[in-house]
Each structure stands twice: as C-alpha cells, then as structure tokens.
Amino acid sequence: MRMRKVKWAVEYLGQSKKKAAHPENRRGSWHSDKKKLHVELGCGKGNYSLEMAKLYPDDLFIAVEKNESAAGIAAKKFDESECDNLVLIHGDAADLGQWFDLGEIDVLHLNFSDPWPKKRYAKRRLSSSGFLNVYRSLLSSDGEIQMKTDNGPLFEFSVVEFLNTGFVLSELSVDYRRDPHPEDSITEYEEKFIRLGQPIYRCVFKKGDYAK
Ligand SMILES: C[S@@+](CC[C@H](N)C(=O)[O-])C[C@H]1O[C@@H](n2cnc3c(N)ncnc32)[C@H](O)[C@@H]1O
C-alpha cells in the first residue's frame, strides 16, 4: 500500500533529535552502555520500536525506514517520547553494512515486510538470501532474526531462505496472537490484521554455527 506524502516530513527529518544524521560514523560503536542492540528494518511509522524501547529500557532500538513520509512520522514520535534508547535511520536496508560492524547487531526485526509477490522481484524481499547473508555477518554469535507477517506465501518463502542460508529455527507460530505475548509489541500493520481476524505468522531464527 502506497503511503500518502506527508508535507512536513523532509523538513522534520532535518531537525529531528533522534534521527541519526550520519549513521556510518557510529558503525562499531552503537552499543555504548546498552545491553542488546535491536534493529528493525522497515519500521513504517515507528510504533513497534517505540513500544519495544519502552518495554526494554536497557536495550538500544534502531529503526530503519526508507520512505520519507513514514520516517518523518516515526522521527516525530521518537522525539516526543522520553526514550533515550531509540534511534531512527532514514535509509535503505540495503545499506545496513555501512552502518553496522560485523557481529554488532543482537536482534534483527522484520515486521510485515513488503512481500514483492512477483517472482522477478524476489531479491527485493528483506528475507531473501542476499539480505540474509548480510544479516548473518552483522549478527552477534548468539544473534537472531525475529520475523512477523500476515502473508502466507512470504512466510513460506522466508522459512526456506532462512534454512538455506544456515539459520537455525528457534520459534515458529502460524497464529502468534492466539496467545497473549506482552513481551512483543504490536506493529501498525499487525493491529490492522488482528482487527480483521487474520492470523499472524511469526518465526525466530538464530544465527547458529555455519560452516559452509
Ligand atoms: C508493509 S510496511 C510495514 C510497516 C511496519 N513494519 C508495520 O509492521 O506496521 C513495510 C515498510 O517497510 C519499508 N521498507 C520496505 N523496503 C525497505 C528497505 N529496503 N529499507 C527500509 N525500509 C523499507 C516501507 O517503506 C514500509 O514503510
């Protein structure tokens, strides 16, 4: 779904306190005093990272979004929050390796990523093997990827890609919100699908040892 253009977004992003102006300059030094480094790719309007930052104040949450309008809204929400453990990167997940060092990320979150249903665009899916191999190198040794989606075909595709790139399955659900999960916040898209009564697919894959 295409997002309506938010007129103030560009200007706001230029002055936001929680938007990283030069994330490449912080490569290798994000952790500081925080326990775990979480990165959400395609954060949309930012609710998930914001709520998770409140739930886990000792961890650092970095939300990445390429769409200017969504990023502007997320930046404003982050600035208005009291959280000191929340950063926005306005950029493309394809550039992840420029902002994070090898082994620097503890948890990667893929929430309701664009499905790119046509086969010829499969490489653009954030859970396709090209991306997964980059994530693998940036994850810490006990790092993991948590993925949620409403999209069955994307979920099936992703599970196979995770397994083919050496990730180790740790959790899997085809109706995650059947049980309460107060430890994991609900995203904007997720809220919509829950309201429609649609099941939420979720999996967690650990980096594991990969000796290929
Ligand atoms: C379907 S929306 C989901 C938003 C949010 N995660 C949620 O669950 O409510 C997907 C978001 O990912 C962003 N996105 C897609 N590809 C991206 C990429 N390569 N880098 C950064 N953001 C991306 C889109 O702009 C969009 O805001």
PDB file of C-alpha atoms and ligand atoms in Angstrom:
ATOM      1  CA  MET A   1       0.000   0.000   0.000  1.00  0.00           C
ATOM      2  CA  ARG A   2       1.442   3.365  -1.051  1.00  0.00           C
ATOM      3  CA  MET A   3       1.674   5.933   1.717  1.00  0.00           C
ATOM      4  CA  ARG A   4       0.245   9.420   1.299  1.00  0.00           C
ATOM      5  CA  LYS A   5       3.001  12.077   1.135  1.00  0.00           C
ATOM      6  CA  VAL A   6       3.500  13.922   4.401  1.00  0.00           C
ATOM      7  CA  LYS A   7       4.448  17.504   3.516  1.00  0.00           C
ATOM      8  CA  TRP A   8       6.379  18.320   6.692  1.00  0.00           C
ATOM      9  CA  ALA A   9       8.377  15.059   6.734  1.00  0.00           C
ATOM     10  CA  VAL A  10      11.534  16.226   4.878  1.00  0.00           C
ATOM     11  CA  GLU A  11      11.911  19.367   6.949  1.00  0.00           C
ATOM     12  CA  TYR A  12      11.218  17.478  10.161  1.00  0.00           C
ATOM     13  CA  LEU A  13      13.785  14.792   9.385  1.00  0.00           C
ATOM     14  CA  GLY A  14      16.374  17.563   9.010  1.00  0.00           C
ATOM     15  CA  GLN A  15      15.859  18.744  12.596  1.00  0.00           C
ATOM     16  CA  SER A  16      14.913  15.513  14.412  1.00  0.00           C
ATOM     17  CA  LYS A  17      16.962  14.762  17.531  1.00  0.00           C
ATOM     18  CA  LYS A  18      16.504  11.001  17.313  1.00  0.00           C
ATOM     19  CA  LYS A  19      17.306  10.630  13.614  1.00  0.00           C
ATOM     20  CA  ALA A  20      20.921   9.587  13.123  1.00  0.00           C
ATOM     21  CA  ALA A  21      22.407  12.212  10.792  1.00  0.00           C
ATOM     22  CA  HIS A  22      25.452  10.117   9.840  1.00  0.00           C
ATOM     23  CA  PRO A  23      24.838   6.525  10.946  1.00  0.00           C
ATOM     24  CA  GLU A  24      28.024   5.393   9.181  1.00  0.00           C
ATOM     25  CA  ASN A  25      30.041   7.398  11.744  1.00  0.00           C
ATOM     26  CA  ARG A  26      28.606   5.262  14.546  1.00  0.00           C
ATOM     27  CA  ARG A  27      29.489   1.964  12.884  1.00  0.00           C
ATOM     28  CA  GLY A  28      31.008  -0.303  15.554  1.00  0.00           C
ATOM     29  CA  SER A  29      30.108   1.980  18.465  1.00  0.00           C
ATOM     30  CA  TRP A  30      26.322   1.791  18.779  1.00  0.00           C
ATOM     31  CA  HIS A  31      26.284  -0.392  21.882  1.00  0.00           C
ATOM     32  CA  SER A  32      27.775   2.047  24.446  1.00  0.00           C
ATOM     33  CA  ASP A  33      26.126   1.218  27.800  1.00  0.00           C
ATOM     34  CA  LYS A  34      23.103  -0.625  26.362  1.00  0.00           C
ATOM     35  CA  LYS A  35      22.790  -4.402  26.700  1.00  0.00           C
ATOM     36  CA  LYS A  36      21.393  -5.569  23.371  1.00  0.00           C
ATOM     37  CA  LEU A  37      21.281  -3.845  20.017  1.00  0.00           C
ATOM     38  CA  HIS A  38      17.986  -4.361  18.152  1.00  0.00           C
ATOM     39  CA  VAL A  39      17.477  -3.207  14.553  1.00  0.00           C
ATOM     40  CA  GLU A  40      14.035  -3.068  12.945  1.00  0.00           C
ATOM     41  CA  LEU A  41      14.059  -2.948   9.145  1.00  0.00           C
ATOM     42  CA  GLY A  42      11.120  -1.150   7.513  1.00  0.00           C
ATOM     43  CA  CYS A  43       9.717   0.325  10.731  1.00  0.00           C
ATOM     44  CA  GLY A  44       6.927   2.257   8.998  1.00  0.00           C
ATOM     45  CA  LYS A  45       5.552   4.891  11.401  1.00  0.00           C
ATOM     46  CA  GLY A  46       7.701   3.547  14.216  1.00  0.00           C
ATOM     47  CA  ASN A  47       5.228   2.153  16.794  1.00  0.00           C
ATOM     48  CA  TYR A  48       6.963  -1.189  17.228  1.00  0.00           C
ATOM     49  CA  SER A  49      10.430   0.128  18.039  1.00  0.00           C
ATOM     50  CA  LEU A  50       8.951   2.875  20.220  1.00  0.00           C
ATOM     51  CA  GLU A  51       6.906   0.448  22.324  1.00  0.00           C
ATOM     52  CA  MET A  52       9.764  -2.085  22.492  1.00  0.00           C
ATOM     53  CA  ALA A  53      12.145   0.675  23.629  1.00  0.00           C
ATOM     54  CA  LYS A  54       9.751   1.406  26.496  1.00  0.00           C
ATOM     55  CA  LEU A  55       9.462  -2.308  27.369  1.00  0.00           C
ATOM     56  CA  TYR A  56      13.226  -2.882  27.315  1.00  0.00           C
ATOM     57  CA  PRO A  57      14.870   0.336  28.530  1.00  0.00           C
ATOM     58  CA  ASP A  58      18.269  -1.361  28.934  1.00  0.00           C
ATOM     59  CA  ASP A  59      18.437  -2.274  25.236  1.00  0.00           C
ATOM     60  CA  LEU A  60      19.000   0.032  22.258  1.00  0.00           C
ATOM     61  CA  PHE A  61      16.486   0.067  19.382  1.00  0.00           C
ATOM     62  CA  ILE A  62      17.368   1.339  15.936  1.00  0.00           C
ATOM     63  CA  ALA A  63      14.511   1.650  13.475  1.00  0.00           C
ATOM     64  CA  VAL A  64      15.288   1.824   9.744  1.00  0.00           C
ATOM     65  CA  GLU A  65      12.807   3.224   7.238  1.00  0.00           C
ATOM     66  CA  LYS A  66      13.362   4.305   3.640  1.00  0.00           C
ATOM     67  CA  ASN A  67      10.042   6.042   2.989  1.00  0.00           C
ATOM     68  CA  GLU A  68      10.407   9.747   3.755  1.00  0.00           C
ATOM     69  CA  SER A  69       6.834  10.252   4.958  1.00  0.00           C
ATOM     70  CA  ALA A  70       6.800   7.226   7.262  1.00  0.00           C
ATOM     71  CA  ALA A  71      10.294   8.086   8.551  1.00  0.00           C
ATOM     72  CA  GLY A  72       9.180  11.681   9.294  1.00  0.00           C
ATOM     73  CA  ILE A  73       6.220  10.428  11.346  1.00  0.00           C
ATOM     74  CA  ALA A  74       8.410   7.916  13.203  1.00  0.00           C
ATOM     75  CA  ALA A  75      11.043  10.582  13.929  1.00  0.00           C
ATOM     76  CA  LYS A  76       8.404  12.901  15.419  1.00  0.00           C
ATOM     77  CA  LYS A  77       7.016  10.117  17.623  1.00  0.00           C
ATOM     78  CA  PHE A  78      10.512   9.172  18.783  1.00  0.00           C
ATOM     79  CA  ASP A  79      11.387  12.802  19.576  1.00  0.00           C
ATOM     80  CA  GLU A  80       8.179  13.228  21.580  1.00  0.00           C
ATOM     81  CA  SER A  81       8.912  10.110  23.638  1.00  0.00           C
ATOM     82  CA  GLU A  82      11.052  10.112  26.770  1.00  0.00           C
ATOM     83  CA  CYS A  83      13.102   7.172  25.473  1.00  0.00           C
ATOM     84  CA  ASP A  84      16.865   7.614  25.365  1.00  0.00           C
ATOM     85  CA  ASN A  85      17.305   4.176  23.759  1.00  0.00           C
ATOM     86  CA  LEU A  86      15.727   4.834  20.390  1.00  0.00           C
ATOM     87  CA  VAL A  87      17.265   5.970  17.091  1.00  0.00           C
ATOM     88  CA  LEU A  88      15.860   6.339  13.584  1.00  0.00           C
ATOM     89  CA  ILE A  89      17.874   5.747  10.449  1.00  0.00           C
ATOM     90  CA  HIS A  90      16.221   7.187   7.366  1.00  0.00           C
ATOM     91  CA  GLY A  91      17.684   4.928   4.717  1.00  0.00           C
ATOM     92  CA  ASP A  92      17.519   1.700   2.760  1.00  0.00           C
ATOM     93  CA  ALA A  93      18.100  -1.667   4.448  1.00  0.00           C
ATOM     94  CA  ALA A  94      20.393  -2.478   1.515  1.00  0.00           C
ATOM     95  CA  ASP A  95      22.935  -0.120   3.162  1.00  0.00           C
ATOM     96  CA  LEU A  96      22.934  -1.918   6.530  1.00  0.00           C
ATOM     97  CA  GLY A  97      26.580  -2.929   6.205  1.00  0.00           C
ATOM     98  CA  GLN A  98      27.625   0.741   6.042  1.00  0.00           C
ATOM     99  CA  TRP A  99      26.023   1.492   9.424  1.00  0.00           C
ATOM    100  CA  PHE A 100      26.816  -1.637  11.450  1.00  0.00           C
ATOM    101  CA  ASP A 101      30.002  -3.568  12.017  1.00  0.00           C
ATOM    102  CA  LEU A 102      30.399  -7.342  11.771  1.00  0.00           C
ATOM    103  CA  GLY A 103      28.758  -9.031  14.774  1.00  0.00           C
ATOM    104  CA  GLU A 104      27.361  -5.752  16.129  1.00  0.00           C
ATOM    105  CA  ILE A 105      23.613  -6.491  15.995  1.00  0.00           C
ATOM    106  CA  ASP A 106      21.917  -8.772  18.547  1.00  0.00           C
ATOM    107  CA  VAL A 107      18.349  -8.904  17.240  1.00  0.00           C
ATOM    108  CA  LEU A 108      17.010  -8.038  13.792  1.00  0.00           C
ATOM    109  CA  HIS A 109      13.260  -7.467  13.456  1.00  0.00           C
ATOM    110  CA  LEU A 110      11.409  -7.894  10.156  1.00  0.00           C
ATOM    111  CA  ASN A 111       7.813  -6.803  10.683  1.00  0.00           C
ATOM    112  CA  PHE A 112       5.294  -7.111   7.862  1.00  0.00           C
ATOM    113  CA  SER A 113       7.939  -6.534   5.222  1.00  0.00           C
ATOM    114  CA  ASP A 114       6.782  -5.721   1.698  1.00  0.00           C
ATOM    115  CA  PRO A 115       6.043  -9.128   0.070  1.00  0.00           C
ATOM    116  CA  TRP A 116       7.133  -8.304  -3.509  1.00  0.00           C
ATOM    117  CA  PRO A 117       4.826 -11.111  -4.790  1.00  0.00           C
ATOM    118  CA  LYS A 118       6.193 -11.220  -8.339  1.00  0.00           C
ATOM    119  CA  LYS A 119       8.973 -13.767  -8.701  1.00  0.00           C
ATOM    120  CA  ARG A 120      11.162 -11.386 -10.688  1.00  0.00           C
ATOM    121  CA  TYR A 121      11.317  -9.064  -7.651  1.00  0.00           C
ATOM    122  CA  ALA A 122      12.028 -11.833  -5.098  1.00  0.00           C
ATOM    123  CA  LYS A 123      15.526 -10.410  -4.482  1.00  0.00           C
ATOM    124  CA  ARG A 124      13.941  -7.256  -3.061  1.00  0.00           C
ATOM    125  CA  ARG A 125      12.266  -9.203  -0.228  1.00  0.00           C
ATOM    126  CA  LEU A 126      14.036  -8.337   3.016  1.00  0.00           C
ATOM    127  CA  SER A 127      14.084 -12.055   3.886  1.00  0.00           C
ATOM    128  CA  SER A 128      15.668 -13.203   0.597  1.00  0.00           C
ATOM    129  CA  SER A 129      19.042 -14.953   0.692  1.00  0.00           C
ATOM    130  CA  GLY A 130      21.061 -11.917  -0.458  1.00  0.00           C
ATOM    131  CA  PHE A 131      19.844  -9.920   2.541  1.00  0.00           C
ATOM    132  CA  LEU A 132      20.050 -12.904   4.932  1.00  0.00           C
ATOM    133  CA  ASN A 133      23.734 -13.420   4.150  1.00  0.00           C
ATOM    134  CA  VAL A 134      24.435  -9.776   5.006  1.00  0.00           C
ATOM    135  CA  TYR A 135      22.374 -10.004   8.224  1.00  0.00           C
ATOM    136  CA  ARG A 136      24.325 -13.159   9.167  1.00  0.00           C
ATOM    137  CA  SER A 137      27.627 -11.287   9.041  1.00  0.00           C
ATOM    138  CA  LEU A 138      26.285  -8.361  11.093  1.00  0.00           C
ATOM    139  CA  LEU A 139      24.659 -10.510  13.804  1.00  0.00           C
ATOM    140  CA  SER A 140      26.472 -11.373  17.025  1.00  0.00           C
ATOM    141  CA  SER A 141      27.308 -15.063  17.586  1.00  0.00           C
ATOM    142  CA  ASP A 142      24.097 -15.651  19.564  1.00  0.00           C
ATOM    143  CA  GLY A 143      22.142 -13.164  17.447  1.00  0.00           C
ATOM    144  CA  GLU A 144      18.732 -13.815  15.964  1.00  0.00           C
ATOM    145  CA  ILE A 145      16.144 -12.612  13.467  1.00  0.00           C
ATOM    146  CA  GLN A 146      12.507 -12.244  14.515  1.00  0.00           C
ATOM    147  CA  MET A 147      10.014 -12.078  11.666  1.00  0.00           C
ATOM    148  CA  LYS A 148       6.258 -11.429  11.653  1.00  0.00           C
ATOM    149  CA  THR A 149       3.924 -11.277   8.667  1.00  0.00           C
ATOM    150  CA  ASP A 150       0.302 -11.752   7.628  1.00  0.00           C
ATOM    151  CA  ASN A 151       1.437 -13.085   4.255  1.00  0.00           C
ATOM    152  CA  GLY A 152       1.466 -16.914   3.955  1.00  0.00           C
ATOM    153  CA  PRO A 153       3.456 -17.148   0.696  1.00  0.00           C
ATOM    154  CA  LEU A 154       6.077 -14.694   2.017  1.00  0.00           C
ATOM    155  CA  PHE A 155       6.308 -16.672   5.252  1.00  0.00           C
ATOM    156  CA  GLU A 156       6.839 -19.970   3.392  1.00  0.00           C
ATOM    157  CA  PHE A 157       9.438 -18.383   1.109  1.00  0.00           C
ATOM    158  CA  SER A 158      11.253 -16.832   4.075  1.00  0.00           C
ATOM    159  CA  VAL A 159      11.431 -20.003   6.184  1.00  0.00           C
ATOM    160  CA  VAL A 160      13.075 -21.818   3.259  1.00  0.00           C
ATOM    161  CA  GLU A 161      15.501 -18.927   2.694  1.00  0.00           C
ATOM    162  CA  PHE A 162      16.441 -18.880   6.408  1.00  0.00           C
ATOM    163  CA  LEU A 163      17.103 -22.622   6.378  1.00  0.00           C
ATOM    164  CA  ASN A 164      19.045 -22.496   3.092  1.00  0.00           C
ATOM    165  CA  THR A 165      21.330 -19.786   4.440  1.00  0.00           C
ATOM    166  CA  GLY A 166      22.168 -21.782   7.577  1.00  0.00           C
ATOM    167  CA  PHE A 167      19.943 -20.082  10.151  1.00  0.00           C
ATOM    168  CA  VAL A 168      18.594 -22.337  12.895  1.00  0.00           C
ATOM    169  CA  LEU A 169      14.873 -22.398  13.651  1.00  0.00           C
ATOM    170  CA  SER A 170      14.107 -21.447  17.230  1.00  0.00           C
ATOM    171  CA  GLU A 171      10.395 -20.489  17.302  1.00  0.00           C
ATOM    172  CA  LEU A 172       7.542 -20.778  14.811  1.00  0.00           C
ATOM    173  CA  SER A 173       3.854 -19.905  15.011  1.00  0.00           C
ATOM    174  CA  VAL A 174       1.119 -19.657  12.382  1.00  0.00           C
ATOM    175  CA  ASP A 175      -1.202 -17.822  14.815  1.00  0.00           C
ATOM    176  CA  TYR A 176       1.079 -15.855  17.114  1.00  0.00           C
ATOM    177  CA  ARG A 177      -1.619 -13.670  18.683  1.00  0.00           C
ATOM    178  CA  ARG A 178      -3.773 -16.674  19.615  1.00  0.00           C
ATOM    179  CA  ASP A 179      -1.974 -16.365  22.965  1.00  0.00           C
ATOM    180  CA  PRO A 180      -1.090 -13.102  24.657  1.00  0.00           C
ATOM    181  CA  HIS A 181       2.501 -12.006  24.057  1.00  0.00           C
ATOM    182  CA  PRO A 182       3.065  -8.955  26.224  1.00  0.00           C
ATOM    183  CA  GLU A 183       6.818  -9.320  25.641  1.00  0.00           C
ATOM    184  CA  ASP A 184       6.430  -8.372  21.977  1.00  0.00           C
ATOM    185  CA  SER A 185       4.773  -5.113  20.838  1.00  0.00           C
ATOM    186  CA  ILE A 186       2.145  -4.909  18.110  1.00  0.00           C
ATOM    187  CA  THR A 187       3.042  -3.022  14.917  1.00  0.00           C
ATOM    188  CA  GLU A 188       0.679  -0.719  12.985  1.00  0.00           C
ATOM    189  CA  TYR A 189       0.102  -3.324  10.273  1.00  0.00           C
ATOM    190  CA  GLU A 190      -0.277  -6.090  12.805  1.00  0.00           C
ATOM    191  CA  GLU A 191      -3.003  -4.151  14.607  1.00  0.00           C
ATOM    192  CA  LYS A 192      -4.954  -3.927  11.340  1.00  0.00           C
ATOM    193  CA  PHE A 193      -4.673  -7.662  10.635  1.00  0.00           C
ATOM    194  CA  ILE A 194      -5.608  -8.604  14.191  1.00  0.00           C
ATOM    195  CA  ARG A 195      -8.728  -6.407  13.852  1.00  0.00           C
ATOM    196  CA  LEU A 196      -9.586  -8.264  10.617  1.00  0.00           C
ATOM    197  CA  GLY A 197      -9.206 -11.598  12.427  1.00  0.00           C
ATOM    198  CA  GLN A 198      -6.246 -12.661  10.282  1.00  0.00           C
ATOM    199  CA  PRO A 199      -3.575 -14.914  11.814  1.00  0.00           C
ATOM    200  CA  ILE A 200      -0.098 -13.550  12.374  1.00  0.00           C
ATOM    201  CA  TYR A 201       2.779 -15.767  11.247  1.00  0.00           C
ATOM    202  CA  ARG A 202       5.967 -15.473  13.258  1.00  0.00           C
ATOM    203  CA  CYS A 203       9.332 -17.163  13.304  1.00  0.00           C
ATOM    204  CA  VAL A 204      12.610 -16.665  15.110  1.00  0.00           C
ATOM    205  CA  PHE A 205      15.840 -17.893  13.560  1.00  0.00           C
ATOM    206  CA  LYS A 206      19.175 -17.992  15.368  1.00  0.00           C
ATOM    207  CA  LYS A 207      22.417 -17.287  13.582  1.00  0.00           C
ATOM    208  CA  GLY A 208      23.836 -20.638  14.728  1.00  0.00           C
ATOM    209  CA  ASP A 209      27.155 -22.040  13.527  1.00  0.00           C
ATOM    210  CA  TYR A 210      27.535 -22.083   9.798  1.00  0.00           C
ATOM    211  CA  ALA A 211      30.436 -23.987   8.357  1.00  0.00           C
ATOM    212  CA  LYS A 212      29.636 -23.905   4.649  1.00  0.00           C
TER     213      LYS A 212
HETATM  214  C1  LIG B   1       4.198  -3.018   4.943  1.00  0.00           C
HETATM  215  S1  LIG B   1       5.058  -1.752   5.743  1.00  0.00           S
HETATM  216  C2  LIG B   1       5.169  -2.346   7.430  1.00  0.00           C
HETATM  217  C3  LIG B   1       5.485  -1.243   8.401  1.00  0.00           C
HETATM  218  C4  LIG B   1       5.694  -1.695   9.854  1.00  0.00           C
HETATM  219  N1  LIG B   1       6.836  -2.576   9.966  1.00  0.00           N
HETATM  220  C5  LIG B   1       4.469  -2.372  10.415  1.00  0.00           C
HETATM  221  O1  LIG B   1       4.516  -3.587  10.648  1.00  0.00           O
HETATM  222  O2  LIG B   1       3.476  -1.682  10.661  1.00  0.00           O
HETATM  223  C6  LIG B   1       6.715  -2.024   5.153  1.00  0.00           C
HETATM  224  C7  LIG B   1       7.629  -0.838   5.418  1.00  0.00           C
HETATM  225  O3  LIG B   1       8.951  -1.210   5.069  1.00  0.00           O
HETATM  226  C8  LIG B   1       9.574  -0.129   4.397  1.00  0.00           C
HETATM  227  N2  LIG B   1      10.647  -0.694   3.561  1.00  0.00           N
HETATM  228  C9  LIG B   1      10.493  -1.531   2.508  1.00  0.00           C
HETATM  229  N3  LIG B   1      11.688  -1.854   1.984  1.00  0.00           N
HETATM  230  C10 LIG B   1      12.628  -1.207   2.737  1.00  0.00           C
HETATM  231  C11 LIG B   1      14.037  -1.129   2.688  1.00  0.00           C
HETATM  232  N4  LIG B   1      14.726  -1.773   1.743  1.00  0.00           N
HETATM  233  N5  LIG B   1      14.673  -0.376   3.596  1.00  0.00           N
HETATM  234  C12 LIG B   1      13.984   0.306   4.552  1.00  0.00           C
HETATM  235  N6  LIG B   1      12.635   0.287   4.637  1.00  0.00           N
HETATM  236  C13 LIG B   1      11.958  -0.469   3.752  1.00  0.00           C
HETATM  237  C14 LIG B   1       8.444   0.502   3.606  1.00  0.00           C
HETATM  238  O4  LIG B   1       8.732   1.836   3.235  1.00  0.00           O
HETATM  239  C15 LIG B   1       7.282   0.390   4.588  1.00  0.00           C
HETATM  240  O5  LIG B   1       7.226   1.514   5.443  1.00  0.00           O
END
